[in-house]
CSV table of C-alpha atoms and ligand atoms in Angstrom, one decimal:
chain,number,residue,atom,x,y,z
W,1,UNK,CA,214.1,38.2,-2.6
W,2,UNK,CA,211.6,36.4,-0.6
W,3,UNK,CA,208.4,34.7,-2.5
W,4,UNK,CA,205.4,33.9,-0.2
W,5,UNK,CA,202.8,31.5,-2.4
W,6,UNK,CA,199.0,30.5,-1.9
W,7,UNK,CA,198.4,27.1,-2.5
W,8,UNK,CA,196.1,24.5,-2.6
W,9,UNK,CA,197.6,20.9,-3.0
W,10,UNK,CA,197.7,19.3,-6.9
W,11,UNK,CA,197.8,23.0,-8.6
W,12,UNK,CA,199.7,24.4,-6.1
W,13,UNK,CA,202.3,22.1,-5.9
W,14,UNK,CA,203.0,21.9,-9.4
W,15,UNK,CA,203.3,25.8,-9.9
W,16,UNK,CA,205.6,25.9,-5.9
W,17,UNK,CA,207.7,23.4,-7.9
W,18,UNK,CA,208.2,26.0,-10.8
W,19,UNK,CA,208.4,29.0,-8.2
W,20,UNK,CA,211.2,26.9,-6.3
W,21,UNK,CA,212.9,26.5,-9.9
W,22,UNK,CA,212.7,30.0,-10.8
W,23,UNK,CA,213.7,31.0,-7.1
W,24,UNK,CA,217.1,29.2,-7.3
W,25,UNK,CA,218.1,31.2,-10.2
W,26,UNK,CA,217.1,34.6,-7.9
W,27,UNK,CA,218.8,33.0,-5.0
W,28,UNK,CA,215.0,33.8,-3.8
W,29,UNK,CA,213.2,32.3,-0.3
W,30,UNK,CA,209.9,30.7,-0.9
W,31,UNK,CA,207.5,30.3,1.3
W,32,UNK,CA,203.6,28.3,0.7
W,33,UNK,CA,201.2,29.5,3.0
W,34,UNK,CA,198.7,25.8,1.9
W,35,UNK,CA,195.5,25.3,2.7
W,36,UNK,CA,193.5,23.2,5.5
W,37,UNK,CA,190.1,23.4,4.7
W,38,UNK,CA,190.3,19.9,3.0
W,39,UNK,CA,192.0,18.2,6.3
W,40,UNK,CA,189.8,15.4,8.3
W,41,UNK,CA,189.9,12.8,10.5
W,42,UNK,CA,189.0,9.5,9.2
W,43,UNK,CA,190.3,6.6,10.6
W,44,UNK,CA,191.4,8.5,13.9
W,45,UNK,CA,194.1,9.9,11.6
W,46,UNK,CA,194.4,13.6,10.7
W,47,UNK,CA,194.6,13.3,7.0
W,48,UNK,CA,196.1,17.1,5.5
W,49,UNK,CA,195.7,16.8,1.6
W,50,UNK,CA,196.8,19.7,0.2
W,51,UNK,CA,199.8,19.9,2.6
W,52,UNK,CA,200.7,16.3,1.7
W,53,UNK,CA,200.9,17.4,-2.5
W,54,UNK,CA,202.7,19.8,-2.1
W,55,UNK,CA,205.1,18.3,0.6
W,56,UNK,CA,205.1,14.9,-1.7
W,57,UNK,CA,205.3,16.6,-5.3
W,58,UNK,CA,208.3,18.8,-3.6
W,59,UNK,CA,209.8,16.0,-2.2
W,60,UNK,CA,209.5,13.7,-5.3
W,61,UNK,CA,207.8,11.5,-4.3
W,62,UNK,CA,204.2,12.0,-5.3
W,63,UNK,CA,202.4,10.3,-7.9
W,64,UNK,CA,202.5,12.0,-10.7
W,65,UNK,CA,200.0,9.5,-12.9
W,66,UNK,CA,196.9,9.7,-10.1
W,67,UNK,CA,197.7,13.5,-8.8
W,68,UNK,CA,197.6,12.9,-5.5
W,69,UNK,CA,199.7,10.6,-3.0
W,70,UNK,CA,202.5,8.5,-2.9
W,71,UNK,CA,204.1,6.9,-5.7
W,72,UNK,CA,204.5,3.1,-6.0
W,73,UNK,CA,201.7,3.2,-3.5
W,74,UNK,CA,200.0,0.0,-1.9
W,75,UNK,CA,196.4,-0.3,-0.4
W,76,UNK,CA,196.8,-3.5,2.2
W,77,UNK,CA,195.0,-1.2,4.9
W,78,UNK,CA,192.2,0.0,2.9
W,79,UNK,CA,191.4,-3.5,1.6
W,80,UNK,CA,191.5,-5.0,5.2
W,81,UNK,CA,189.3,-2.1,6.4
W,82,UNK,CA,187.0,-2.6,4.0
W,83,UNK,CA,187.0,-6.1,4.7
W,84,UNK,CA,186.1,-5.0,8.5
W,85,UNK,CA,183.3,-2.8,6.5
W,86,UNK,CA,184.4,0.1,8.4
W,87,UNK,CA,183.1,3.0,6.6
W,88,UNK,CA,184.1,5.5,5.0
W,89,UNK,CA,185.6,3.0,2.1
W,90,UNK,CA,185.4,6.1,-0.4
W,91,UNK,CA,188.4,7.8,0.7
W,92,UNK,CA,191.5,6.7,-1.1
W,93,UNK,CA,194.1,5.6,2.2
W,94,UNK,CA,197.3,4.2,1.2
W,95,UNK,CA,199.8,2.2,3.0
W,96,UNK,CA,202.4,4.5,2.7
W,97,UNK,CA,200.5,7.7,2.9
W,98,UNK,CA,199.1,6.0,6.0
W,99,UNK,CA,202.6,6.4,8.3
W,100,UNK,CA,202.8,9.9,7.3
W,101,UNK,CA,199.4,10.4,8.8
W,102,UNK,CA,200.3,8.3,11.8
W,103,UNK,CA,203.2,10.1,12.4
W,104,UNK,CA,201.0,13.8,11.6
W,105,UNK,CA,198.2,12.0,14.5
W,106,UNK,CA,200.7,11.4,16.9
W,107,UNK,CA,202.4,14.7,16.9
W,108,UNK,CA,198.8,16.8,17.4
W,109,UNK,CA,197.7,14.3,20.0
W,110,UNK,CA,201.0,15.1,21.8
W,111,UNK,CA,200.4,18.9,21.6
W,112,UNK,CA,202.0,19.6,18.9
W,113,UNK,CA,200.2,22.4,16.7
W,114,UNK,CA,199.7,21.3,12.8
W,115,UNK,CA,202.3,24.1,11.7
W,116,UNK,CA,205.4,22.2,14.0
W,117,UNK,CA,204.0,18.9,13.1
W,118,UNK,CA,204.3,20.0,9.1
W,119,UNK,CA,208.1,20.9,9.8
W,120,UNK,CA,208.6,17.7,11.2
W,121,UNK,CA,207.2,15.7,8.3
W,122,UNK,CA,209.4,18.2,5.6
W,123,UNK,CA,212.6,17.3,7.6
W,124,UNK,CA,212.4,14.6,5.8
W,125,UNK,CA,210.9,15.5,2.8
W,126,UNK,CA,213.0,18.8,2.3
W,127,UNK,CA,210.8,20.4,0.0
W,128,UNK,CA,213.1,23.3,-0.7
W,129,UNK,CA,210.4,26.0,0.3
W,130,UNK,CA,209.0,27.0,3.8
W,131,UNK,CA,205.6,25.3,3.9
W,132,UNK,CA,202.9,26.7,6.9
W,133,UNK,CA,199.3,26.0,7.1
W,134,UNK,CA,197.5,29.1,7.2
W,135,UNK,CA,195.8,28.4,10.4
W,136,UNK,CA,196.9,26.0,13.2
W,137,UNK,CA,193.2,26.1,14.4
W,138,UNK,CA,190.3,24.0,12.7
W,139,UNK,CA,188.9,24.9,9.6
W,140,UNK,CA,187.5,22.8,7.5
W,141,UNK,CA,185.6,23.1,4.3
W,142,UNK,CA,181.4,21.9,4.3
W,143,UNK,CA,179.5,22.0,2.0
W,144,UNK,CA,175.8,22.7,1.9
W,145,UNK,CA,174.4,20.1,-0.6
W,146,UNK,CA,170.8,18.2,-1.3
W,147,UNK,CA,171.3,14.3,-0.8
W,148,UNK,CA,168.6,11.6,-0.4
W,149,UNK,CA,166.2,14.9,-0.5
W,150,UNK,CA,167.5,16.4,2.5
W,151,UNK,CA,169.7,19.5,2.8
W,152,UNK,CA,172.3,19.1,4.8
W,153,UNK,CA,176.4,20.0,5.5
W,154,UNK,CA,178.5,17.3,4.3
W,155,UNK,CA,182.4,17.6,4.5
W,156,UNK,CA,184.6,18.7,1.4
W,157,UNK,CA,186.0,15.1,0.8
W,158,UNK,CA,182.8,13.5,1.2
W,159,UNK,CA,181.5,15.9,-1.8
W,160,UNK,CA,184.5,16.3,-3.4
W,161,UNK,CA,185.8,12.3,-4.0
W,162,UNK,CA,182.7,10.3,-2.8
W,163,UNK,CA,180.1,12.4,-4.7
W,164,UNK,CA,182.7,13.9,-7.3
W,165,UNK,CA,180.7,17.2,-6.9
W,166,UNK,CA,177.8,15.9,-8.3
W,167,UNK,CA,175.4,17.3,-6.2
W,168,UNK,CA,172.8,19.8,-6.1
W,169,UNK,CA,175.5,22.2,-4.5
W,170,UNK,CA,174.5,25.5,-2.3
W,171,UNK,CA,177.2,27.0,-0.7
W,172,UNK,CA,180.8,26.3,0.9
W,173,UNK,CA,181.3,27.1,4.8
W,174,UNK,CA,184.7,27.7,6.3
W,175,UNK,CA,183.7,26.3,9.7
W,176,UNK,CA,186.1,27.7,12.2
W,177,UNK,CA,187.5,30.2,10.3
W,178,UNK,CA,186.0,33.4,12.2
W,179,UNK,CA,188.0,31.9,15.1
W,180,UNK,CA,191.0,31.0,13.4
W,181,UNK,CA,194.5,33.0,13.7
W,182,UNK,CA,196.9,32.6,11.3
W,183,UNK,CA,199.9,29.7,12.0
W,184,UNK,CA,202.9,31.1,13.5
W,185,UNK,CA,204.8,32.9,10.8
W,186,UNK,CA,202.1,33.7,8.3
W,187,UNK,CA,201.7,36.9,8.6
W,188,UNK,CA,205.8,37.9,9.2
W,189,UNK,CA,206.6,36.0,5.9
W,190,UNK,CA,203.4,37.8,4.4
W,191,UNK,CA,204.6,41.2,5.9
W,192,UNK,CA,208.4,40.5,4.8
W,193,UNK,CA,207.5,39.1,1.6
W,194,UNK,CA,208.3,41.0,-2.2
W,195,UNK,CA,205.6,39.5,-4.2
W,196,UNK,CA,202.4,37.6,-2.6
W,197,UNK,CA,201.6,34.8,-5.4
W,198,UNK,CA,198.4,33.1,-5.7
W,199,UNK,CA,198.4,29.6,-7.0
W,200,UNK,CA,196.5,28.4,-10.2
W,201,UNK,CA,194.5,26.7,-7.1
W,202,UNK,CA,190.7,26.1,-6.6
W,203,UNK,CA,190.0,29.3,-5.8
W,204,UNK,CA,186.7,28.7,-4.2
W,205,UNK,CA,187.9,25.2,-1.9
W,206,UNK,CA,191.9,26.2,-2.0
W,207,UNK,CA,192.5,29.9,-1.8
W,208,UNK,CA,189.4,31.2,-0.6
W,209,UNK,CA,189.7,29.0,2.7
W,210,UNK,CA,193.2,30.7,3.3
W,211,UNK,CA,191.7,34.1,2.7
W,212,UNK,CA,189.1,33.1,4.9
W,213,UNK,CA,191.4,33.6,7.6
W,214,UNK,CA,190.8,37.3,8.8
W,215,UNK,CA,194.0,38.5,9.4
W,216,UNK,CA,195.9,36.8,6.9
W,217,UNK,CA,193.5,38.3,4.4
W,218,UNK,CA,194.1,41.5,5.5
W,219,UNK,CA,198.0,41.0,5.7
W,220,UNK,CA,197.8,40.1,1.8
W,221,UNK,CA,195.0,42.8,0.7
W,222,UNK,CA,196.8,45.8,2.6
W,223,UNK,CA,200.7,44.5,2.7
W,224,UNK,CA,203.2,46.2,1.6
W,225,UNK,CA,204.0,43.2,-1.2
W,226,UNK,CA,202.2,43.0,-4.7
W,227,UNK,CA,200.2,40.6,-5.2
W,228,UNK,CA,200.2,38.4,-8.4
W,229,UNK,CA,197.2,35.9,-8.6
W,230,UNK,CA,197.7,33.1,-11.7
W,231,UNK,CA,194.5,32.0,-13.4
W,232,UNK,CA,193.2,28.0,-12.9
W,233,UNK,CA,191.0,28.7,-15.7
W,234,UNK,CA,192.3,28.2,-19.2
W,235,UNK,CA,189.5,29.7,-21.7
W,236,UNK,CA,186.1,27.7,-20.0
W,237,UNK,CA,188.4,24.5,-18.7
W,238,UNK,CA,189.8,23.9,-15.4
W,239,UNK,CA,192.5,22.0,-16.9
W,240,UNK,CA,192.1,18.9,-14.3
W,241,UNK,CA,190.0,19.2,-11.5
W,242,UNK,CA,186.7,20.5,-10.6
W,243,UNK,CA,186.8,24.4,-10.4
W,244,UNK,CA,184.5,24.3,-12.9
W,245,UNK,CA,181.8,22.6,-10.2
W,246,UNK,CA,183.1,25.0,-7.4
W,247,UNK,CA,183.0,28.3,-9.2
W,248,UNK,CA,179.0,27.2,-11.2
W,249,UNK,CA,178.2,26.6,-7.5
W,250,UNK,CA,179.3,30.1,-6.0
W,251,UNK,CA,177.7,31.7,-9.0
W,252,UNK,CA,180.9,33.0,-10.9
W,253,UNK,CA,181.5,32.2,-14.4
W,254,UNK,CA,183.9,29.6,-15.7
W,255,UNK,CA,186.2,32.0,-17.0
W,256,UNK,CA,189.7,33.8,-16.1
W,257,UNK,CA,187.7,36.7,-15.5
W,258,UNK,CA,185.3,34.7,-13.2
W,259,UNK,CA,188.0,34.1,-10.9
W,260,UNK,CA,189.8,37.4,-10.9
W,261,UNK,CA,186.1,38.8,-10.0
W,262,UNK,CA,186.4,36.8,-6.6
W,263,UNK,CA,189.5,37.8,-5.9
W,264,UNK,CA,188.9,41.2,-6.7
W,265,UNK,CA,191.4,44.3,-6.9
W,266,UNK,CA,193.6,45.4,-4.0
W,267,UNK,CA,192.6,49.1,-4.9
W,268,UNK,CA,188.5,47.8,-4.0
W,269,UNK,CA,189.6,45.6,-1.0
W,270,UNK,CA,190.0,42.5,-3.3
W,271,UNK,CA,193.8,40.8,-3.1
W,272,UNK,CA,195.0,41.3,-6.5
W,273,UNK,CA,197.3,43.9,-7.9
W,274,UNK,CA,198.3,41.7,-11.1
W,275,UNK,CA,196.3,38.4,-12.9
W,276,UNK,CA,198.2,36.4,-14.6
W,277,UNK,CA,195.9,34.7,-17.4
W,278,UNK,CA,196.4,31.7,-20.7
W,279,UNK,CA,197.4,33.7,-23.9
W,280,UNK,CA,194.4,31.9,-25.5
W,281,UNK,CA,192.6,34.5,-23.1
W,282,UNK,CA,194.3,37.6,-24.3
W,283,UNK,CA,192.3,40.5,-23.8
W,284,UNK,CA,190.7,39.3,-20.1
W,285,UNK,CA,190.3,42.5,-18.3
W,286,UNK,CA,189.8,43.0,-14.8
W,287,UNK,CA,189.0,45.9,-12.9
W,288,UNK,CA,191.5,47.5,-11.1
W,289,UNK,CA,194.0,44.7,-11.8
W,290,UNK,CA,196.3,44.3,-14.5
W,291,UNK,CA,196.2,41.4,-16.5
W,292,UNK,CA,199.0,39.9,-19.0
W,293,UNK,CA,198.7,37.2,-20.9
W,294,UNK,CA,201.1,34.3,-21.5
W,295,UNK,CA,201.1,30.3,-21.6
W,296,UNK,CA,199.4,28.5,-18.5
W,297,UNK,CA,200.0,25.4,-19.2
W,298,UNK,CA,202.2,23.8,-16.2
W,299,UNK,CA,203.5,20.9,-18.6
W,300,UNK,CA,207.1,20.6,-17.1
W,301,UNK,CA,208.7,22.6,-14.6
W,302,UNK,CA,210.3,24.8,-17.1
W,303,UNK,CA,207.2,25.8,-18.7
W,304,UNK,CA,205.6,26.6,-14.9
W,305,UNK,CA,209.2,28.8,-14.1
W,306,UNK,CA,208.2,30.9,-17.0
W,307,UNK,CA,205.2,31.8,-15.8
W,308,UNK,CA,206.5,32.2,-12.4
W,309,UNK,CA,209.1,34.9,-14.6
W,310,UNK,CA,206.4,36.5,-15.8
W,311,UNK,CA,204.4,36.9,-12.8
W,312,UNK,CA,207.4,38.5,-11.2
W,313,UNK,CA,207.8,40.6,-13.8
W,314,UNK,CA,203.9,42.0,-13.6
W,315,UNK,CA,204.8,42.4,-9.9
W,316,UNK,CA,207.6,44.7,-11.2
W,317,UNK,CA,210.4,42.5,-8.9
W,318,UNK,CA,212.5,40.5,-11.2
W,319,UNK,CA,215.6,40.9,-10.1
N,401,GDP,P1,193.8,20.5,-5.2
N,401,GDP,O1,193.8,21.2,-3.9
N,401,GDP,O2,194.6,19.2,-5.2
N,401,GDP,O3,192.5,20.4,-5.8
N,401,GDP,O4,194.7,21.5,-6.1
N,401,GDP,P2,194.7,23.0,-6.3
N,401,GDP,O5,193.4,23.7,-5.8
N,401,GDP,O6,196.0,23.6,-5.8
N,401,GDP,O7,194.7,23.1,-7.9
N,401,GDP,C1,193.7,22.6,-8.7
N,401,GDP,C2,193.4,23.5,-9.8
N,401,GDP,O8,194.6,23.7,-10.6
N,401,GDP,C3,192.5,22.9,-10.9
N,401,GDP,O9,191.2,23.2,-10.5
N,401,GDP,C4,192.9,23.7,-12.1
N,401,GDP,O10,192.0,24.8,-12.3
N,401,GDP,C5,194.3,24.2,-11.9
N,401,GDP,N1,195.3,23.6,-12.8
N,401,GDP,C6,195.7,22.4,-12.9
N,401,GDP,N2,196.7,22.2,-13.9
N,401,GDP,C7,196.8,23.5,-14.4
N,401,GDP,C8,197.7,24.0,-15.4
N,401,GDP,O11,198.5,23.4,-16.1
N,401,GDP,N3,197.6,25.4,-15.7
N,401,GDP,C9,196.7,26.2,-14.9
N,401,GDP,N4,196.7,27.5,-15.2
N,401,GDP,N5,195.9,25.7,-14.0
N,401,GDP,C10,196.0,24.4,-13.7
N,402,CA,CA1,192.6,20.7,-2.1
């Protein structure tokens, strides 16, 4: 059987690590198509945070306390650049996390595109799954926002860790993605693929940058594979994170219902077949999807397997 999986980076890696569970008892492939619209240059380094979680939390060696980076991770070149006052000194750069970056910087100033660079880093890593960004080309996530009474674009991780989302917040622009083609191997594994999956990820700042990309969206909406989305949203809670922000912002309710509305139903040119939502949220109906209900909460690996079981099974391929 071969698994192809949305993701965005904290979520995403913590439900790939229960699809990767689940997939060694099927003797399954697995393959995370991850999201880029959070990736930036600071620091001339080409920082890829949602490919880092889930190559870290696969690998073992994220932390598991903070979310997101390396664990038993030190800050010497953060402290010394902020003793240089270079700016930005909001965004979290460790030491360690700081090679892998190095090494990423290197690679794509050599020619490399992001997609070989990623199989580089997971040599090492071996995260047990196929992980490809969904575009090799630049797209990255602004957001339209009102600071210091101006309107202006600001980048995701400027509104996401400097401001914490707490901005007057308009919209969210993919810039690049009309221009952006899928990495190499997106849309075979998509096209090969039994069951699509979509991550309990940000929908609006995870999965719908990847959808973003034209004909990756199209491979998942009109592919031959089901497609089995799993609700972020747990009653009117994002369970960590900010979806909450992101989804108030876009105008959709705070809801599993709100999400599955976004994604919208294969048979209306949505990307869902099946949605996958908390059993404290029985009765959730979605048009032109079918819904099932069952625990959400990714508490240990176990507990994430079984809902990777389920959503199999609401995809009608459990082998
Ligand atoms: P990020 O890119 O690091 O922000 O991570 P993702 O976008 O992949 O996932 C973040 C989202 O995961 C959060 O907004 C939550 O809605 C969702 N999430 C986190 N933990 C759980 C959980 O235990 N169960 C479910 N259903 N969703 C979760
Ligand atoms: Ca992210």
């Amino acid at each position: 059987m071969r698994i192809v999986v949305l993701s965005g980076g904290i979520g995403g890696a913590k439900f790939l690590a229960g699809v990767r569970a689940h997939a060694r008892t099927l003797g399954a492939e697995v393959t995370a198509v991850v999201n880029v619209g959070d990736d930036v240059r600071m620091h001339g380094l080409q920082i890829c945070p949602d490919l880092d979680s889930v190559m870290y939390t696969l690998g073992g060696a994220h932390d598991p306390d903070r979310g997101w980076g390396r664990v038993g991770e030190t800050w010497v070149v953060k402290e010394e650049l902020a003793a240089y006052g270079v700016e930005p000194s909001w965004f979290g750069l460790g030491d360690k996390d700081t090679a892998t970056h190095l090494v990423r910087t290197q690679m794509l100033n050599a020619g490399y595109p992001l997609s070989a660079v990623t199989a580089a880093l997971c040599a090492r890593w071996q995260p047990g799954v196929t992980l490809l960004p969904a575009t090799d080309d630049r797209l990255e996530t602004h957001v339209v926002v009102d600071v210091d009474d101006e309107r202006r674009a600001i980048h995701f991780q400027e509104w996401w860790v400097r401001y914490r989302g707490d901005l007057p917040t308009h919209r969210f622009v993919f810039v690049g993605a009309d221009n952006a083609k899928s990495a190499p191997g997106v849309l075979d594994a998509i096209n090969a693929a039994d069951v699509v999956l979509i991550a309990p990820s940000n929908p609006v700042v995870s999965i719908a940058p990847i959808l973003a990309v034209g004909a990756l969206r199209d491979a998942v909406a009109s592919g031959p594979a089901p497609v089995v989305g799993v609700s972020p949203i747990i009653g009117t809670s994002p369970v960590r994170g900010m979806a909450d922000k992101c989804l108030t912002a876009v105008g959709a309710e705070v809801s599993a219902a709100g999400v599955a509305g976004l994604y919208g139903s294969r048979s209306d040119g949505g990307v869902l077949d099946g949605w996958l939502v908390d059993s404290s949220d029985a009765g959730t109906e979605v048009a032109g999807v079918t819904t099932r209900a069952v625990p959400l909460w990714m508490t240990d690996e176990d507990a994430t397997a079984a809902m990777v079981r389920h959503a199999l099974e609401l995809a009608g391929v459990n082998a």
